[in-house]
Amino acid sequence: MRNEPIPLPRDAAAPARDLPLTDSVALQRLIAEVRQCDASIVADTTLYNRTYHRHNR
Amino acid sequence: MPVLDSLDPYARLEPVESATAPFRYFVAEHCLDAAIEPVLLDWLETGAPWSLVETDFYEQFEFDLRDADLPPALVCLVDPEMLERLRRKMEQALGDALAQHVQLVAHRLNPGQRIAIHNDMREGGETHRLTVQLNRGLTDADGGFFMLFNSDDAGDVHRILRPVSGSAIGFAISPASHHAVSRLHGGTRFTLVYSFYAQHDG
């Protein structure tokens, strides 16, 4: 995990389509929700090269 | 094309903003025809042939609309002329030439489900995506946010978009197109996912 500040749409004029997260606890919860679960292979960049289920027709 | 306009569920689809970093994408709002949206939602909730798909990085219900027995009012969603029109809109929005082949899959997330960070990159696979949000009105407490990232680090958040029904995100798939959907805590989150393929010379 990086230590740099997380860039967020903090502008008060941000459009309603954006979630203007200023609550770092809520942000960290969202981040935790979308992490890849298998930390042991996180160094494998192909881990992210995924798409949704292939539909064979 | 005035004749097709009356049948085109995406006649109003126009990007309200575009970006080139961290990957090329655009956002659209109110892009689905107002008469089609409630009919589609009703059918997705009561008549659609969902199949649960579970992998190590997501779990959701899916089906291919091209194989479904669509109600007459929804046949326009897979109409070849409409898909061709949609393909041209994607070309215009993202600046890439796309092949004629278009896929359309519906996704459904129930509470507890999420899609972990990934980039959709697959060698020889689809190259462009259009995802259209459909729901009965999700609150922030319901979750299901579309998250965009600056890198493959889930902590490196670029932007978090609310799943506003009728809104859409189009993007060019690349090694940098990292995105995810946060866990849904309430309601039901539907998405129509159109996939496109870059046009290759020769």
GROMACS .gro file of C-alpha atoms in nm:
model
  259
    1MET     CA    1   0.000   0.000   0.000
    2ARG     CA    2   0.125   0.345  -0.085
    3ASN     CA    3   0.192   0.613   0.169
    4GLU     CA    4   0.121   0.909  -0.055
    5PRO     CA    5  -0.198   1.106   0.005
    6ILE     CA    6  -0.492   0.964  -0.183
    7PRO     CA    7  -0.616   1.204  -0.452
    8LEU     CA    8  -0.986   1.260  -0.406
    9PRO     CA    9  -1.249   1.483  -0.564
   10ARG     CA   10  -1.255   1.719  -0.266
   11ASP     CA   11  -1.374   2.021  -0.461
   12ALA     CA   12  -1.698   2.145  -0.306
   13ALA     CA   13  -1.826   2.208  -0.658
   14ALA     CA   14  -1.774   1.847  -0.756
   15PRO     CA   15  -2.070   1.718  -0.957
   16ALA     CA   16  -2.325   1.501  -0.783
   17ARG     CA   17  -2.209   1.199  -0.978
   18ASP     CA   18  -1.889   1.197  -0.773
   19LEU     CA   19  -1.873   1.077  -0.417
   20PRO     CA   20  -1.683   1.360  -0.241
   21LEU     CA   21  -1.515   1.151   0.023
   22THR     CA   22  -1.364   1.349   0.304
   23ASP     CA   23  -1.422   1.077   0.559
   24SER     CA   24  -1.099   0.880   0.558
   25VAL     CA   25  -1.259   0.595   0.751
   26ALA     CA   26  -1.528   0.555   0.485
   27LEU     CA   27  -1.266   0.578   0.212
   28GLN     CA   28  -1.050   0.312   0.370
   29ARG     CA   29  -1.353   0.088   0.399
   30LEU     CA   30  -1.429   0.126   0.028
   31ILE     CA   31  -1.066   0.057  -0.058
   32ALA     CA   32  -1.069  -0.255   0.156
   33GLU     CA   33  -1.384  -0.373  -0.019
   34VAL     CA   34  -1.221  -0.373  -0.362
   35ARG     CA   35  -0.875  -0.506  -0.285
   36GLN     CA   36  -0.774  -0.830  -0.448
   37CYS     CA   37  -0.802  -1.092  -0.176
   38ASP     CA   38  -0.494  -1.296  -0.256
   39ALA     CA   39  -0.214  -1.081  -0.119
   40SER     CA   40   0.039  -1.357  -0.180
   41ILE     CA   41   0.030  -1.298  -0.555
   42VAL     CA   42  -0.024  -0.925  -0.547
   43ALA     CA   43   0.314  -0.869  -0.712
   44ASP     CA   44   0.185  -1.051  -1.018
   45THR     CA   45   0.057  -0.770  -1.240
   46THR     CA   46  -0.143  -1.017  -1.449
   47LEU     CA   47  -0.362  -1.054  -1.142
   48TYR     CA   48  -0.535  -0.739  -1.254
   49ASN     CA   49  -0.563  -0.840  -1.617
   50ARG     CA   50  -0.908  -0.978  -1.570
   51THR     CA   51  -1.248  -0.924  -1.708
   52TYR     CA   52  -1.592  -1.054  -1.633
   53HIS     CA   53  -1.710  -1.403  -1.711
   54ARG     CA   54  -1.669  -1.510  -2.073
   55HIS     CA   55  -2.003  -1.589  -2.225
   56ASN     CA   56  -1.981  -1.876  -2.467
   57ARG     CA   57  -2.273  -1.861  -2.701
   58MET     CA   58  -3.147   0.911  -3.883
   59PRO     CA   59  -3.490   1.030  -3.773
   60VAL     CA   60  -3.661   0.693  -3.810
   61LEU     CA   61  -3.410   0.516  -3.589
   62ASP     CA   62  -3.413   0.798  -3.335
   63SER     CA   63  -3.760   0.699  -3.221
   64LEU     CA   64  -3.639   0.345  -3.149
   65ASP     CA   65  -3.293   0.421  -3.020
   66PRO     CA   66  -3.274   0.373  -2.642
   67TYR     CA   67  -2.944   0.561  -2.641
   68ALA     CA   68  -3.045   0.859  -2.852
   69ARG     CA   69  -2.956   1.086  -2.559
   70LEU     CA   70  -2.617   0.930  -2.495
   71GLU     CA   71  -2.359   1.207  -2.506
   72PRO     CA   72  -2.047   1.240  -2.289
   73VAL     CA   73  -2.079   1.513  -2.027
   74GLU     CA   74  -1.709   1.486  -1.957
   75SER     CA   75  -1.409   1.305  -2.095
   76ALA     CA   76  -1.068   1.222  -1.952
   77THR     CA   77  -0.741   1.088  -2.086
   78ALA     CA   78  -0.579   1.003  -1.752
   79PRO     CA   79  -0.532   0.769  -1.578
   80PHE     CA   80  -0.695   0.606  -1.880
   81ARG     CA   81  -0.928   0.723  -2.152
   82TYR     CA   82  -1.290   0.735  -2.038
   83PHE     CA   83  -1.604   0.942  -2.053
   84VAL     CA   84  -1.906   0.985  -1.832
   85ALA     CA   85  -2.263   1.027  -1.955
   86GLU     CA   86  -2.586   1.097  -1.769
   87HIS     CA   87  -2.951   1.025  -1.843
   88CYS     CA   88  -2.838   0.829  -2.144
   89LEU     CA   89  -3.110   0.564  -2.148
   90ASP     CA   90  -3.450   0.644  -2.295
   91ALA     CA   91  -3.692   0.741  -2.018
   92ALA     CA   92  -3.962   0.509  -2.151
   93ILE     CA   93  -3.729   0.210  -2.180
   94GLU     CA   94  -3.566   0.237  -1.838
   95PRO     CA   95  -3.865   0.135  -1.620
   96VAL     CA   96  -3.958  -0.148  -1.856
   97LEU     CA   97  -3.602  -0.275  -1.849
   98LEU     CA   98  -3.584  -0.253  -1.471
   99ASP     CA   99  -3.911  -0.444  -1.432
  100TRP     CA  100  -3.786  -0.720  -1.659
  101LEU     CA  101  -3.443  -0.738  -1.495
  102GLU     CA  102  -3.618  -0.777  -1.159
  103THR     CA  103  -3.878  -1.031  -1.257
  104GLY     CA  104  -3.813  -1.201  -1.590
  105ALA     CA  105  -3.447  -1.202  -1.681
  106PRO     CA  106  -3.255  -1.533  -1.696
  107TRP     CA  107  -2.984  -1.463  -1.437
  108SER     CA  108  -2.697  -1.700  -1.366
  109LEU     CA  109  -2.474  -1.665  -1.064
  110VAL     CA  110  -2.105  -1.641  -1.151
  111GLU     CA  111  -1.846  -1.670  -0.879
  112THR     CA  112  -1.474  -1.613  -0.924
  113ASP     CA  113  -1.197  -1.526  -0.682
  114PHE     CA  114  -1.235  -1.155  -0.751
  115TYR     CA  115  -1.607  -1.108  -0.796
  116GLU     CA  116  -1.944  -1.269  -0.749
  117GLN     CA  117  -2.247  -1.151  -0.940
  118PHE     CA  118  -2.541  -1.256  -1.151
  119GLU     CA  119  -2.503  -1.228  -1.528
  120PHE     CA  120  -2.658  -1.321  -1.861
  121ASP     CA  121  -2.605  -1.239  -2.228
  122LEU     CA  122  -2.890  -1.028  -2.363
  123ARG     CA  123  -2.833  -1.158  -2.714
  124ASP     CA  124  -2.949  -1.502  -2.595
  125ALA     CA  125  -3.241  -1.380  -2.389
  126ASP     CA  126  -3.608  -1.387  -2.484
  127LEU     CA  127  -3.655  -1.012  -2.461
  128PRO     CA  128  -3.995  -0.845  -2.424
  129PRO     CA  129  -4.090  -0.662  -2.745
  130ALA     CA  130  -4.024  -0.322  -2.589
  131LEU     CA  131  -3.664  -0.420  -2.514
  132VAL     CA  132  -3.567  -0.579  -2.844
  133CYS     CA  133  -3.428  -0.241  -2.945
  134LEU     CA  134  -3.144  -0.296  -2.696
  135VAL     CA  135  -2.991  -0.560  -2.922
  136ASP     CA  136  -3.114  -0.428  -3.254
  137PRO     CA  137  -2.823  -0.438  -3.501
  138GLU     CA  138  -2.892  -0.086  -3.626
  139MET     CA  139  -2.895   0.048  -3.272
  140LEU     CA  140  -2.571  -0.136  -3.191
  141GLU     CA  141  -2.415   0.015  -3.500
  142ARG     CA  142  -2.525   0.360  -3.390
  143LEU     CA  143  -2.390   0.297  -3.042
  144ARG     CA  144  -2.062   0.178  -3.188
  145ARG     CA  145  -2.029   0.505  -3.378
  146LYS     CA  146  -2.099   0.702  -3.062
  147MET     CA  147  -1.823   0.512  -2.885
  148GLU     CA  148  -1.587   0.582  -3.175
  149GLN     CA  149  -1.669   0.950  -3.159
  150ALA     CA  150  -1.634   0.968  -2.781
  151LEU     CA  151  -1.305   0.781  -2.754
  152GLY     CA  152  -1.151   0.846  -3.094
  153ASP     CA  153  -1.087   0.484  -3.191
  154ALA     CA  154  -1.216   0.286  -3.486
  155LEU     CA  155  -1.423  -0.009  -3.369
  156ALA     CA  156  -1.524  -0.333  -3.538
  157GLN     CA  157  -1.890  -0.411  -3.599
  158HIS     CA  158  -1.911  -0.690  -3.341
  159VAL     CA  159  -2.072  -0.573  -3.016
  160GLN     CA  160  -2.151  -0.779  -2.708
  161LEU     CA  161  -2.413  -0.700  -2.447
  162VAL     CA  162  -2.421  -0.857  -2.104
  163ALA     CA  163  -2.633  -0.767  -1.803
  164HIS     CA  164  -2.485  -0.774  -1.453
  165ARG     CA  165  -2.664  -0.775  -1.121
  166LEU     CA  166  -2.511  -0.718  -0.779
  167ASN     CA  167  -2.702  -0.814  -0.469
  168PRO     CA  168  -2.617  -0.691  -0.119
  169GLY     CA  169  -2.286  -0.835  -0.005
  170GLN     CA  170  -2.143  -0.862  -0.355
  171ARG     CA  171  -1.857  -0.654  -0.497
  172ILE     CA  172  -1.608  -0.653  -0.787
  173ALA     CA  173  -1.245  -0.619  -0.689
  174ILE     CA  174  -0.997  -0.396  -0.870
  175HIS     CA  175  -0.915  -0.517  -1.220
  176ASN     CA  176  -0.851  -0.364  -1.562
  177ASP     CA  177  -1.055  -0.582  -1.807
  178MET     CA  178  -0.733  -0.640  -2.004
  179ARG     CA  179  -0.729  -0.969  -2.188
  180GLU     CA  180  -0.504  -1.046  -2.482
  181GLY     CA  181  -0.717  -1.061  -2.796
  182GLY     CA  182  -1.027  -0.964  -2.603
  183GLU     CA  183  -1.258  -0.670  -2.614
  184THR     CA  184  -1.095  -0.328  -2.624
  185HIS     CA  185  -1.367  -0.083  -2.525
  186ARG     CA  186  -1.648  -0.094  -2.275
  187LEU     CA  187  -1.968   0.097  -2.209
  188THR     CA  188  -2.137   0.031  -1.874
  189VAL     CA  189  -2.485   0.167  -1.813
  190GLN     CA  190  -2.619   0.187  -1.457
  191LEU     CA  191  -2.973   0.078  -1.372
  192ASN     CA  192  -3.134   0.076  -1.032
  193ARG     CA  193  -3.430   0.203  -0.829
  194GLY     CA  194  -3.224   0.474  -0.666
  195LEU     CA  195  -2.927   0.370  -0.455
  196THR     CA  196  -2.820   0.583  -0.162
  197ASP     CA  197  -2.459   0.633  -0.056
  198ALA     CA  198  -2.527   0.393   0.232
  199ASP     CA  199  -2.618   0.127  -0.026
  200GLY     CA  200  -2.266   0.136  -0.174
  201GLY     CA  201  -2.203  -0.015  -0.517
  202PHE     CA  202  -1.980   0.275  -0.623
  203PHE     CA  203  -1.787   0.260  -0.949
  204MET     CA  204  -1.427   0.327  -0.847
  205LEU     CA  205  -1.152   0.435  -1.086
  206PHE     CA  206  -0.783   0.407  -0.994
  207ASN     CA  207  -0.455   0.569  -1.093
  208SER     CA  208  -0.271   0.236  -1.070
  209ASP     CA  209  -0.321  -0.125  -0.969
  210ASP     CA  210  -0.313  -0.016  -0.604
  211ALA     CA  211  -0.666  -0.006  -0.464
  212GLY     CA  212  -0.549   0.273  -0.233
  213ASP     CA  213  -0.456   0.489  -0.531
  214VAL     CA  214  -0.808   0.615  -0.598
  215HIS     CA  215  -0.867   0.840  -0.897
  216ARG     CA  216  -1.238   0.892  -0.857
  217ILE     CA  217  -1.551   0.738  -0.708
  218LEU     CA  218  -1.874   0.759  -0.905
  219ARG     CA  219  -2.221   0.708  -0.767
  220PRO     CA  220  -2.424   0.441  -0.950
  221VAL     CA  221  -2.688   0.687  -1.068
  222SER     CA  222  -2.948   0.505  -1.275
  223GLY     CA  223  -2.923   0.597  -1.641
  224SER     CA  224  -2.565   0.716  -1.611
  225ALA     CA  225  -2.286   0.550  -1.806
  226ILE     CA  226  -1.911   0.518  -1.821
  227GLY     CA  227  -1.732   0.439  -2.144
  228PHE     CA  228  -1.364   0.357  -2.152
  229ALA     CA  229  -1.082   0.217  -2.356
  230ILE     CA  230  -0.949  -0.103  -2.200
  231SER     CA  231  -0.576  -0.092  -2.134
  232PRO     CA  232  -0.327  -0.211  -1.872
  233ALA     CA  233  -0.409   0.116  -1.692
  234SER     CA  234  -0.789   0.092  -1.691
  235HIS     CA  235  -0.816  -0.017  -1.330
  236HIS     CA  236  -1.163  -0.003  -1.183
  237ALA     CA  237  -1.382  -0.178  -0.930
  238VAL     CA  238  -1.726  -0.178  -0.775
  239SER     CA  239  -1.746  -0.138  -0.399
  240ARG     CA  240  -1.957  -0.374  -0.197
  241LEU     CA  241  -2.332  -0.333  -0.230
  242HIS     CA  242  -2.497  -0.299   0.109
  243GLY     CA  243  -2.856  -0.239   0.006
  244GLY     CA  244  -3.083  -0.243  -0.297
  245THR     CA  245  -3.003  -0.409  -0.627
  246ARG     CA  246  -2.749  -0.276  -0.872
  247PHE     CA  247  -2.796  -0.362  -1.239
  248THR     CA  248  -2.553  -0.279  -1.518
  249LEU     CA  249  -2.572  -0.321  -1.892
  250VAL     CA  250  -2.223  -0.386  -2.025
  251TYR     CA  251  -2.156  -0.326  -2.393
  252SER     CA  252  -1.821  -0.453  -2.522
  253PHE     CA  253  -1.648  -0.341  -2.840
  254TYR     CA  254  -1.341  -0.448  -3.037
  255ALA     CA  255  -1.086  -0.222  -3.199
  256GLN     CA  256  -1.091  -0.222  -3.577
  257HIS     CA  257  -0.772  -0.373  -3.712
  258ASP     CA  258  -0.651  -0.291  -4.060
  259GLY     CA  259  -0.636  -0.584  -4.296
   0.00000   0.00000   0.00000
